[in-house]
Tab-separated table of C-alpha atoms in Angstrom:
chain	number	residue	atom	x	y	z
A	523	MET	CA	0.000	0.000	0.000
A	524	LYS	CA	1.431	3.374	-1.004
A	525	LYS	CA	1.849	6.103	1.574
A	526	ALA	CA	0.837	9.772	1.387
A	527	ILE	CA	1.759	12.693	3.610
A	528	VAL	CA	-0.591	15.674	3.863
A	529	ILE	CA	0.803	18.818	5.485
A	530	GLY	CA	-1.831	21.102	6.983
A	531	ALA	CA	-5.143	19.976	8.488
A	532	GLY	CA	-7.429	22.734	7.273
A	533	PHE	CA	-10.532	21.769	5.295
A	534	GLY	CA	-8.417	21.316	2.147
A	535	GLY	CA	-5.931	19.065	3.918
A	536	MET	CA	-8.613	16.973	5.595
A	537	ALA	CA	-10.504	16.572	2.317
A	538	ALA	CA	-7.293	15.532	0.535
A	539	ALA	CA	-6.517	12.970	3.243
A	540	ILE	CA	-10.026	11.485	3.054
A	541	ARG	CA	-9.849	11.248	-0.742
A	542	LEU	CA	-6.383	9.688	-0.664
A	543	ARG	CA	-7.612	7.058	1.774
A	544	LYS	CA	-10.354	6.163	-0.695
A	545	LYS	CA	-7.648	5.748	-3.350
A	546	GLY	CA	-5.949	3.165	-1.152
A	547	TYR	CA	-3.123	5.195	0.396
A	548	ARG	CA	-1.924	5.002	3.965
A	549	VAL	CA	-2.183	8.631	5.042
A	550	ASP	CA	-0.278	10.696	7.607
A	551	LEU	CA	-1.827	14.130	8.251
A	552	PHE	CA	0.379	16.724	9.994
A	553	ASP	CA	-0.557	20.078	11.506
A	554	ARG	CA	1.293	22.516	13.746
A	555	CYS	CA	-1.865	23.369	15.740
A	556	ASN	CA	-3.166	21.270	18.612
A	557	ASN	CA	-6.549	20.914	16.878
A	558	LEU	CA	-7.732	20.029	13.406
A	559	GLY	CA	-9.340	22.688	11.219
A	560	GLY	CA	-6.583	25.074	10.143
A	561	ARG	CA	-8.140	28.532	10.321
A	562	ALA	CA	-11.393	26.972	11.525
A	563	GLN	CA	-10.421	26.967	15.199
A	564	VAL	CA	-12.787	27.409	18.114
A	565	PHE	CA	-12.005	29.580	21.136
A	566	ASN	CA	-13.907	29.370	24.424
A	567	LEU	CA	-13.690	32.690	26.255
A	568	ASN	CA	-15.703	33.765	29.313
A	569	GLY	CA	-18.288	31.064	28.732
A	570	PHE	CA	-18.789	31.943	25.061
A	571	LYS	CA	-17.778	29.906	22.023
A	572	HIS	CA	-16.139	31.789	19.139
A	573	ASP	CA	-15.645	30.363	15.654
A	574	ALA	CA	-12.420	31.817	14.287
A	575	GLY	CA	-12.810	30.487	10.771
A	576	PRO	CA	-15.540	30.233	8.128
A	577	THR	CA	-19.054	30.210	9.527
A	578	LEU	CA	-21.301	29.424	6.565
A	579	ILE	CA	-21.381	26.806	3.813
A	580	THR	CA	-22.431	27.509	0.238
A	581	ALA	CA	-21.671	24.114	-1.361
A	582	PRO	CA	-22.861	21.473	1.149
A	583	PHE	CA	-22.585	18.666	-1.398
A	584	LEU	CA	-18.786	18.959	-1.313
A	585	PHE	CA	-18.777	18.011	2.384
A	586	LYS	CA	-21.360	15.252	2.018
A	587	GLU	CA	-19.328	13.755	-0.820
A	588	LEU	CA	-16.410	13.116	1.576
A	589	PHE	CA	-18.621	10.863	3.689
A	590	ASP	CA	-20.257	9.220	0.666
A	591	LEU	CA	-16.806	8.141	-0.578
A	592	HIS	CA	-16.516	5.842	2.432
A	593	ASN	CA	-20.160	4.705	2.467
A	594	LYS	CA	-20.978	6.894	5.453
A	595	ASN	CA	-24.069	9.016	6.010
A	596	ALA	CA	-23.012	12.643	6.538
A	597	ASP	CA	-26.102	13.237	8.701
A	598	ASP	CA	-24.633	10.884	11.322
A	599	TYR	CA	-21.619	13.199	11.691
A	600	ILE	CA	-22.723	16.751	10.906
A	601	LYS	CA	-25.997	18.688	10.883
A	602	LEU	CA	-26.161	21.266	8.107
A	603	MET	CA	-29.019	23.700	8.659
A	604	PRO	CA	-30.361	26.099	6.001
A	605	ILE	CA	-30.135	29.790	6.897
A	606	ASP	CA	-32.746	32.395	6.002
A	607	PRO	CA	-32.161	35.241	5.590
A	608	TRP	CA	-28.704	34.435	4.250
A	609	TYR	CA	-27.196	37.763	5.276
A	610	ARG	CA	-28.294	40.973	6.960
A	611	PHE	CA	-26.248	44.013	5.999
A	612	VAL	CA	-26.481	46.751	8.621
A	613	TYR	CA	-25.399	50.259	7.601
A	614	GLN	CA	-24.123	53.207	9.608
A	615	ASP	CA	-27.434	55.050	9.337
A	616	ASN	CA	-29.195	52.078	11.020
A	617	THR	CA	-30.858	50.931	7.791
A	618	TYR	CA	-30.340	47.335	6.724
A	619	LEU	CA	-30.702	44.978	3.770
A	620	ASP	CA	-31.779	41.344	4.095
A	621	TYR	CA	-30.440	39.022	1.393
A	622	GLU	CA	-32.907	36.123	1.379
A	623	SER	CA	-33.386	32.715	-0.244
A	624	SER	CA	-36.505	34.105	-1.933
A	625	ILE	CA	-35.601	36.197	-4.976
A	626	GLU	CA	-38.933	38.011	-4.703
A	627	LYS	CA	-38.275	39.056	-1.090
A	628	THR	CA	-34.720	40.034	-1.959
A	629	LEU	CA	-36.009	42.272	-4.753
A	630	GLU	CA	-38.473	43.891	-2.328
A	631	ASN	CA	-35.645	44.546	0.103
A	632	ILE	CA	-33.391	46.053	-2.583
A	633	THR	CA	-36.274	48.273	-3.752
A	634	LYS	CA	-36.316	49.950	-0.327
A	635	HIS	CA	-32.876	51.341	-1.191
A	636	SER	CA	-33.030	51.582	-4.992
A	637	PHE	CA	-35.822	50.690	-7.410
A	638	GLU	CA	-33.406	50.780	-10.364
A	639	ASP	CA	-30.957	48.401	-8.692
A	640	ALA	CA	-33.766	45.963	-7.919
A	641	ASN	CA	-34.550	45.829	-11.639
A	642	ASN	CA	-30.913	44.971	-12.374
A	643	TYR	CA	-30.503	42.249	-9.759
A	644	LYS	CA	-31.536	39.411	-12.072
A	645	LYS	CA	-29.138	40.700	-14.739
A	646	MET	CA	-26.331	40.485	-12.196
A	647	LEU	CA	-27.434	36.954	-11.286
A	648	GLU	CA	-27.352	35.906	-14.955
A	649	ALA	CA	-23.818	37.292	-15.290
A	650	SER	CA	-22.837	35.399	-12.137
A	651	LYS	CA	-24.169	32.166	-13.676
A	652	ARG	CA	-22.012	32.691	-16.764
A	653	ILE	CA	-18.932	32.921	-14.537
A	654	TYR	CA	-20.117	29.904	-12.516
A	655	ASP	CA	-20.572	27.797	-15.653
A	656	VAL	CA	-16.900	28.265	-16.501
A	657	ALA	CA	-14.990	28.883	-13.281
A	658	PHE	CA	-16.863	26.436	-11.028
A	659	THR	CA	-18.398	23.803	-13.286
A	660	LYS	CA	-15.455	23.426	-15.664
A	661	LEU	CA	-12.381	24.621	-13.764
A	662	ALA	CA	-12.869	24.272	-9.984
A	663	HIS	CA	-11.750	20.611	-9.967
A	664	GLU	CA	-8.965	21.002	-12.525
A	665	PRO	CA	-5.251	21.188	-11.613
A	666	PHE	CA	-3.546	24.396	-12.723
A	667	HIS	CA	0.044	23.123	-12.747
A	668	ASN	CA	0.118	22.719	-16.525
A	669	PHE	CA	0.948	25.958	-18.348
A	670	SER	CA	-0.559	24.874	-21.678
A	671	TYR	CA	-3.821	23.960	-19.923
A	672	MET	CA	-3.952	27.396	-18.321
A	673	LEU	CA	-3.394	29.055	-21.704
A	674	ARG	CA	-6.455	27.258	-23.096
A	675	GLN	CA	-8.602	28.916	-20.412
A	676	ILE	CA	-7.624	32.464	-21.363
A	677	PRO	CA	-10.497	33.004	-23.868
A	678	SER	CA	-13.050	32.125	-21.169
A	679	LEU	CA	-11.322	34.328	-18.613
A	680	ILE	CA	-11.292	37.227	-21.072
A	681	LYS	CA	-14.945	36.670	-21.959
A	682	PHE	CA	-16.191	37.432	-18.450
A	683	ARG	CA	-13.415	39.982	-17.753
A	684	SER	CA	-11.680	38.181	-14.903
A	685	ASP	CA	-9.253	41.123	-14.774
A	686	LYS	CA	-12.035	43.190	-13.196
A	687	SER	CA	-12.547	43.170	-9.425
A	688	VAL	CA	-15.660	41.944	-7.632
A	689	TYR	CA	-16.584	45.544	-6.824
A	690	GLU	CA	-16.203	46.551	-10.474
A	691	PHE	CA	-18.384	43.593	-11.477
A	692	VAL	CA	-21.309	44.590	-9.248
A	693	SER	CA	-20.873	48.255	-10.160
A	694	LYS	CA	-21.889	47.393	-13.727
A	695	PHE	CA	-25.363	46.543	-12.421
A	696	PHE	CA	-25.880	48.672	-9.314
A	697	LYS	CA	-25.600	52.397	-8.605
A	698	ASN	CA	-26.565	52.589	-4.939
A	699	ASP	CA	-23.466	52.398	-2.746
A	700	LYS	CA	-25.194	50.261	-0.109
A	701	ILE	CA	-26.203	47.692	-2.717
A	702	LYS	CA	-22.730	47.680	-4.256
A	703	ARG	CA	-21.142	46.981	-0.887
A	704	ALA	CA	-23.664	44.272	-0.014
A	705	PHE	CA	-23.125	42.329	-3.220
A	706	SER	CA	-19.329	42.547	-3.267
A	707	ILE	CA	-18.617	40.885	0.090
A	708	GLN	CA	-17.639	37.451	-1.303
A	709	PRO	CA	-13.839	37.985	-1.105
A	710	LEU	CA	-14.190	38.972	2.568
A	711	LEU	CA	-15.258	35.385	3.330
A	712	VAL	CA	-11.749	34.204	2.363
A	713	GLY	CA	-9.793	37.236	3.559
A	714	GLY	CA	-9.737	39.054	0.214
A	715	ASN	CA	-10.306	42.671	-0.779
A	716	PRO	CA	-13.443	43.280	-2.937
A	717	PHE	CA	-11.646	46.158	-4.679
A	718	THR	CA	-8.698	44.024	-5.847
A	719	THR	CA	-9.932	40.412	-5.907
A	720	THR	CA	-10.884	39.027	-9.329
A	721	CYS	CA	-14.571	39.002	-10.211
A	722	ILE	CA	-14.365	35.199	-10.540
A	723	TYR	CA	-15.534	35.230	-6.909
A	724	SER	CA	-18.819	36.736	-8.090
A	725	LEU	CA	-19.837	33.220	-9.099
A	726	ILE	CA	-20.830	32.799	-5.438
A	727	HIS	CA	-24.055	34.740	-6.133
A	728	TYR	CA	-25.271	31.953	-8.396
A	729	LEU	CA	-23.725	29.237	-6.213
A	730	GLU	CA	-25.840	30.471	-3.293
A	731	ARG	CA	-28.974	30.571	-5.422
A	732	LYS	CA	-28.334	27.046	-6.702
A	733	TYR	CA	-27.518	25.300	-3.415
A	734	GLY	CA	-28.515	27.691	-0.610
A	735	VAL	CA	-26.564	28.870	2.435
A	736	PHE	CA	-26.057	26.561	5.407
A	737	PHE	CA	-24.749	26.591	8.959
A	738	SER	CA	-23.248	23.612	10.758
A	739	LYS	CA	-25.235	23.043	13.979
A	740	GLY	CA	-22.873	23.630	16.874
A	741	GLY	CA	-20.673	25.950	14.847
A	742	THR	CA	-17.799	25.381	12.477
A	743	GLY	CA	-16.016	23.360	15.151
A	744	SER	CA	-18.709	20.684	14.909
A	745	LEU	CA	-17.967	20.337	11.204
A	746	VAL	CA	-14.264	19.870	11.977
A	747	GLN	CA	-15.128	17.293	14.651
A	748	GLY	CA	-17.328	15.378	12.209
A	749	LEU	CA	-14.525	15.159	9.656
A	750	GLY	CA	-12.093	14.224	12.439
A	751	LYS	CA	-14.341	11.346	13.512
A	752	LEU	CA	-14.548	10.131	9.920
A	753	MET	CA	-10.758	10.224	9.549
A	754	GLU	CA	-10.294	8.199	12.715
A	755	GLU	CA	-12.772	5.571	11.503
A	756	ILE	CA	-10.992	5.166	8.150
A	757	ASN	CA	-7.595	4.950	9.875
A	758	ILE	CA	-5.923	8.202	8.853
A	759	ASN	CA	-2.935	8.857	11.105
A	760	ILE	CA	-3.231	12.385	12.536
A	761	GLU	CA	-0.155	14.112	13.980
A	762	LEU	CA	-1.022	17.413	15.706
A	763	ASP	CA	1.398	19.808	17.436
A	764	THR	CA	3.844	18.856	14.702
A	765	THR	CA	5.356	21.383	12.301
A	766	ILE	CA	6.914	20.212	9.048
A	767	GLU	CA	10.009	22.439	8.931
A	768	LYS	CA	12.023	21.057	6.012
A	769	ILE	CA	11.197	19.572	2.638
A	770	MET	CA	14.154	17.713	1.152
A	771	VAL	CA	14.262	17.934	-2.645
A	772	GLU	CA	16.584	16.170	-5.088
A	773	ASN	CA	16.289	16.495	-8.872
A	774	ASN	CA	12.955	18.329	-8.517
A	775	LYS	CA	11.507	15.462	-6.481
A	776	ILE	CA	10.592	15.452	-2.792
A	777	MET	CA	12.610	12.767	-1.034
A	778	SER	CA	11.388	13.323	2.537
A	779	VAL	CA	10.189	15.901	5.066
A	780	PHE	CA	11.476	16.729	8.557
A	781	ASP	CA	9.341	17.853	11.474
A	782	ASN	CA	10.211	20.221	14.326
A	783	LYS	CA	11.183	17.264	16.519
A	784	GLY	CA	13.886	16.160	14.100
A	785	ASN	CA	11.950	13.176	12.737
A	786	GLU	CA	12.201	12.313	9.033
A	787	HIS	CA	9.080	11.191	7.166
A	788	LYS	CA	8.986	9.586	3.732
A	789	ALA	CA	6.085	8.867	1.392
A	790	ASP	CA	5.181	8.110	-2.210
A	791	LEU	CA	3.055	11.245	-2.444
A	792	TYR	CA	3.156	14.613	-0.679
A	793	ILE	CA	0.323	17.148	-0.554
A	794	SER	CA	0.552	20.633	0.938
A	795	ASN	CA	-2.331	22.533	2.489
A	796	ILE	CA	0.139	25.134	3.770
A	797	ASP	CA	-0.300	28.826	2.907
A	798	PRO	CA	1.541	29.177	-0.451
A	799	MET	CA	3.670	32.093	0.735
A	800	HIS	CA	4.877	30.087	3.746
A	801	LEU	CA	5.465	27.001	1.624
């Protein structure tokens, strides 16, 4: 049985480990934190629980798929609950905008701020679907390590002007500043800047309409715990409080990795879920 090492136990690392196990690998998962989850940590302060990472889910099928791979029922591990309204945007003048699962109610709510922008909402949603059809449906699962493959995507990227920011994208459809700000928040969910992040992230508008917005009962930590339980059951070896400090490379091939305790680890396959800049 081949062996794989996954560095970083965020959602990407955990998902990679679970998929590799399905492919028949023995898997070692390393993380420098004392808990799984990467950025999705939970802090208990003064009797209150605080989720430090992502708090909502817009593609629940991607989580359920991880359990399906191993013939497990996701409902036995996690409880994903639909949210409505999806978001409430509260402004400095004490007005607010509810973004709801019902398009009709959302249009009514936008009309309170701008009748013209309400008329353009569906046009924005159609533009979001066009981005979704390329960036999510065709490209989200594709590896981008092949330069020639990336070149073939340029016509599609040019077609929906991926050089434009999310804020510039919504500004084509909306004039009211409150509406512009409300519908350009997507990059904030991953720590990005709406004024500089590519408008590819605007596909989330259609993604939300297609699948809804969900919350994991018990907070994001419960989602991490559910995946942790699954990994234990399928015999993934989890090494927490362990930092991979060195990656030994010879002839453009990884030969082994060393942790902060001086231990050397070897595998047939290595996957990184480390922040790219740190890697």
